[in-house]
Short mmCIF file of C-alpha atoms and ligand atoms in Angstrom, two decimals:
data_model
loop_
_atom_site.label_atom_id
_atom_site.label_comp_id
_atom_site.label_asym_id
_atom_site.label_seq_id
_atom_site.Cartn_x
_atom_site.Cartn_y
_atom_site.Cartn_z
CA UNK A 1 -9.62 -18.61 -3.26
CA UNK A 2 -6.13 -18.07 -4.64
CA UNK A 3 -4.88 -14.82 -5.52
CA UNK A 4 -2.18 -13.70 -7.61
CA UNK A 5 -0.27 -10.61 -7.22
CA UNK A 6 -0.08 -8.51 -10.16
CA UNK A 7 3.18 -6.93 -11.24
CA UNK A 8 3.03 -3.41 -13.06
CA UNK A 9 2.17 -2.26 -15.92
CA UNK A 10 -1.10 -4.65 -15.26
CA UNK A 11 -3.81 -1.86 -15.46
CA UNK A 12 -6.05 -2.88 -12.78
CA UNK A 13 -3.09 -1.32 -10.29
CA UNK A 14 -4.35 2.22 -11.64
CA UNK A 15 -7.90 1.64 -10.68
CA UNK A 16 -9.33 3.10 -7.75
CA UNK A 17 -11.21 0.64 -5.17
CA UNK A 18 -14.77 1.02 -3.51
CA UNK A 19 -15.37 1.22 -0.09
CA UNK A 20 -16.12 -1.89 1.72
CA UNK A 21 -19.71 -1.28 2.55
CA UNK A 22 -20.74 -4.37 4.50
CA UNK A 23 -18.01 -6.89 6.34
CA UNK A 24 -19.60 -9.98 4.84
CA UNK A 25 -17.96 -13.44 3.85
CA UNK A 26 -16.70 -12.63 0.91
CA UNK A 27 -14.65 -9.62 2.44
CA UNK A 28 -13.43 -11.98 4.79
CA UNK A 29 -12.51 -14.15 2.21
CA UNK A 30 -10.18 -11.82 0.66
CA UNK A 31 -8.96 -10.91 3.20
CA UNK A 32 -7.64 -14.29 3.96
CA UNK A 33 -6.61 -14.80 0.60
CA UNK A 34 -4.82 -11.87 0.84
CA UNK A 35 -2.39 -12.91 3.64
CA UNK A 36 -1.70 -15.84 2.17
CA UNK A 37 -0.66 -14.44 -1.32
CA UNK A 38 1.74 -11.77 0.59
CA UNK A 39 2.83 -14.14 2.55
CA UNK A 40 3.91 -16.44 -0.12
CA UNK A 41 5.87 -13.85 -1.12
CA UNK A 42 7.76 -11.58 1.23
CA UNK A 43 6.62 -8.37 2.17
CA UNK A 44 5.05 -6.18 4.66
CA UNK A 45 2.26 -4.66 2.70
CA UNK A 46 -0.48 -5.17 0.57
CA UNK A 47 -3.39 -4.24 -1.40
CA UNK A 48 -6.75 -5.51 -2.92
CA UNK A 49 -6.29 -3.97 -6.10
CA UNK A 50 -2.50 -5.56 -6.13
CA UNK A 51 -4.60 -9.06 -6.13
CA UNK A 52 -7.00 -7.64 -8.46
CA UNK A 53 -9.69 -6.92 -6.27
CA UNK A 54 -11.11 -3.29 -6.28
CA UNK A 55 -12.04 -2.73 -2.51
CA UNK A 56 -10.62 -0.85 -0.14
CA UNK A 57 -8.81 -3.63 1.78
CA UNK A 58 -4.93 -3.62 2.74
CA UNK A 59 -2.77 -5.50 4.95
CA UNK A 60 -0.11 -4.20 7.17
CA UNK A 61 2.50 -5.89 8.54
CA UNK A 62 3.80 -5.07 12.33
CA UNK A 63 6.28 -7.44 13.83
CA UNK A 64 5.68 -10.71 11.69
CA UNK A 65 1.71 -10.31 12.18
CA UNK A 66 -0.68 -9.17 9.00
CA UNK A 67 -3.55 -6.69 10.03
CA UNK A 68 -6.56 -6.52 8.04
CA UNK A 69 -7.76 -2.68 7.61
CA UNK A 70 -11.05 -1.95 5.98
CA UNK A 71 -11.76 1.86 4.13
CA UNK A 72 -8.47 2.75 5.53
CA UNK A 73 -8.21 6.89 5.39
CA UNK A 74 -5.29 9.25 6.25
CA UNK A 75 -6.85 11.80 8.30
CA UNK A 76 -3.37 14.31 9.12
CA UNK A 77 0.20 14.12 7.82
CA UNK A 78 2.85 15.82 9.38
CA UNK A 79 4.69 18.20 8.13
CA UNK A 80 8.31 16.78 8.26
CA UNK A 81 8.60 14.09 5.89
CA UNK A 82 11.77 11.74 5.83
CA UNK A 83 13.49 9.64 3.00
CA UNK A 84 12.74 6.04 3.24
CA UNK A 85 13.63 2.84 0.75
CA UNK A 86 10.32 1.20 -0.55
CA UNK A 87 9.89 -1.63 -2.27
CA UNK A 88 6.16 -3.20 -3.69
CA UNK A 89 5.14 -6.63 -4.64
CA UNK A 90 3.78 -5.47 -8.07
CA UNK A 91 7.83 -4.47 -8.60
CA UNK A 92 9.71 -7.12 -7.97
CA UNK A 93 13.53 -6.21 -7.62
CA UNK A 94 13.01 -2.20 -7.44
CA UNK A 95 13.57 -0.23 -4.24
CA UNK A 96 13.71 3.55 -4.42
CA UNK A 97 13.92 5.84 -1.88
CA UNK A 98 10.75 7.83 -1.66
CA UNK A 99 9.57 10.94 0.61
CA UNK A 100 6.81 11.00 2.50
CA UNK A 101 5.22 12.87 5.81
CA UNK A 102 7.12 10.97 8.69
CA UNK A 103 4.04 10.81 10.91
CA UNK A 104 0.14 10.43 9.57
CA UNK A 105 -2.74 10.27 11.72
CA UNK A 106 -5.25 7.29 10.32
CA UNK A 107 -8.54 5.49 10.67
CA UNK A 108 -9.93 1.93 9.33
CA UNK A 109 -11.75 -0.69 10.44
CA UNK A 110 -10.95 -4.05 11.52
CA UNK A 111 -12.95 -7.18 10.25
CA UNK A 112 -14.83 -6.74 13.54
CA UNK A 113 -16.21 -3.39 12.16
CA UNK A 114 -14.53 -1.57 14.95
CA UNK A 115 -13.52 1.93 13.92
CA UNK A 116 -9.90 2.22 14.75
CA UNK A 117 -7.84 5.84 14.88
CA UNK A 118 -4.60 6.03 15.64
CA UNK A 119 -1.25 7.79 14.95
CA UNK A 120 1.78 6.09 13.20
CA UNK A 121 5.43 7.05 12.30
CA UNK A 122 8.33 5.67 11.21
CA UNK A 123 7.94 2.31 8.79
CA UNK A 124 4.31 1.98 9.67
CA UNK A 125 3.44 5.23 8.23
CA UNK A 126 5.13 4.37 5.42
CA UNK A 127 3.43 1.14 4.71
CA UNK A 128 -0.27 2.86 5.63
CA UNK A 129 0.76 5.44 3.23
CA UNK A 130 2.15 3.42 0.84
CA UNK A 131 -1.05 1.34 0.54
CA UNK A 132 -3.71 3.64 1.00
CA UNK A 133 -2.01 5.22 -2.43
CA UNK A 134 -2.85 2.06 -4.02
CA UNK A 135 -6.40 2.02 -3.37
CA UNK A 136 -6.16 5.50 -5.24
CA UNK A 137 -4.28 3.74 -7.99
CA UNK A 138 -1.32 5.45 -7.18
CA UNK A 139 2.31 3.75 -7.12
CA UNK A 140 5.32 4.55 -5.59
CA UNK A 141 7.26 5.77 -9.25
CA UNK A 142 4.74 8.16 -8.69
CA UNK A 143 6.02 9.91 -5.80
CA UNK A 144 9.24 10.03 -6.90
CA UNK A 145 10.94 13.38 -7.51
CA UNK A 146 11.04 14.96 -11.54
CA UNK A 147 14.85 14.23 -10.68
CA UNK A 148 14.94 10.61 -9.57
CA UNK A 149 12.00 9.57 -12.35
CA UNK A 150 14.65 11.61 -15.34
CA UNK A 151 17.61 9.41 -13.48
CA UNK A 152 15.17 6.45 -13.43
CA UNK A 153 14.07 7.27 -17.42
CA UNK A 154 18.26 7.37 -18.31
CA UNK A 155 19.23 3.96 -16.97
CA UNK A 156 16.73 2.59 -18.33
CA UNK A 157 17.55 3.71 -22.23
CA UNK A 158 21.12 2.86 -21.00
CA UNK A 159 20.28 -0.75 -20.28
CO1 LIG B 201 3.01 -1.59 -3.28
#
C-alpha cells in the first residue's frame, strides 16, 4: 500500500474521520503506510485523512521515532497557550505561527489496543493538537487570528 499525501485545497482534508473500531490488518496496514509516506517526506506529524484515509489514525513524531495513536482525544488544555511556528505536509512551503494551549492532557490507543493517557507540552502538544484538528477536518489557516488570515489574504492579492 502506497499512500500519497494530499496537499490543500484537496477536499477530503475537510472531512471528519471515524473512530477506529477494531485494530485489525488493515489498520495496521495504514498505519505502516503511513510512516512510510511521512517519512518520505519530512515531518513530524501526520494524519489519515492527509493520506486520504478517514479514520482516526495519526502519527507523532518524538525524537526521530513515529508513534501510531488510535481515536486519539484531547481530554484538558491548559489555559496558557504559547505562539509556536507550524508547518503541515498538505502545505508545502508555509509555516505560520499559530496559538495554541501550551499543555493538553490526552488519550489514544496504541496498535496494541492499550489505552494510553498522558500529559504533553511544549512541541508534542503541538503536534497532538495539531493532528487531532485534522481528524476534525480542521487546518492550521484555521486557527490563525482574523489579523494574520487579513495579512495572509493581502500578500496573497499582492503576489
Ligand atoms: Co498538518
Amino acid at each position: 500500500m502506497v499512500l500519497e499525501i494530499k496537499k490543500y485545497p484537496d477536499p477530503v482534508l475537510r472531512k471528519k474521520c471515524d473512530e477506529v473500531k477494531e485494530i485489525n490488518e488493515e489498520i495496521r496496514k495504514i498505519s505502516r503506510a503511513m510512516i512510510e509516506a511521512k517519512k518520505n517526506s519530512r515531518g513530524i506529524g501526520l494524519a489519515a485523512s492527509q493520506v486520504g484515509i478517514l479514520k482516526r489514525i495519526i502519527i507523532v513524531e518524538s525524537e526521530d521515532e513515529p508513534y501510531i495513536f488510535l481515536n486519539p482525544e484531547i481530554l484538558e488544555k491548559s489555559k496558557k497557550q504559547e505562539i509556536m511556528e507550524e508547518g503541515c505536509l498538505s502545505f508545502p512551503g508555509l509555516f505560520l505561527k499559530i496559538k495554541r494551549p501550551k499543555e493538553v492532557e490526552i488519550k489514544a490507543l496504541n496498535l496494541n489496543g492499550q489505552k494510553i493517557k498522558m500529559k504533553v507540552d511544549g512541541l508534542m502538544a503541538r503536534i497532538f493538537q495539531h493532528e487531532i484538528d485534522h481528524l476534525n477536518g480542521i487546518l492550521f489557516i484555521d486557527r490563525l487570528s482574523w489579523w494574520q488570515k487579513l495579512k495572509l489574504k493581502n500578500k496573497k492579492v499582492r503576489d
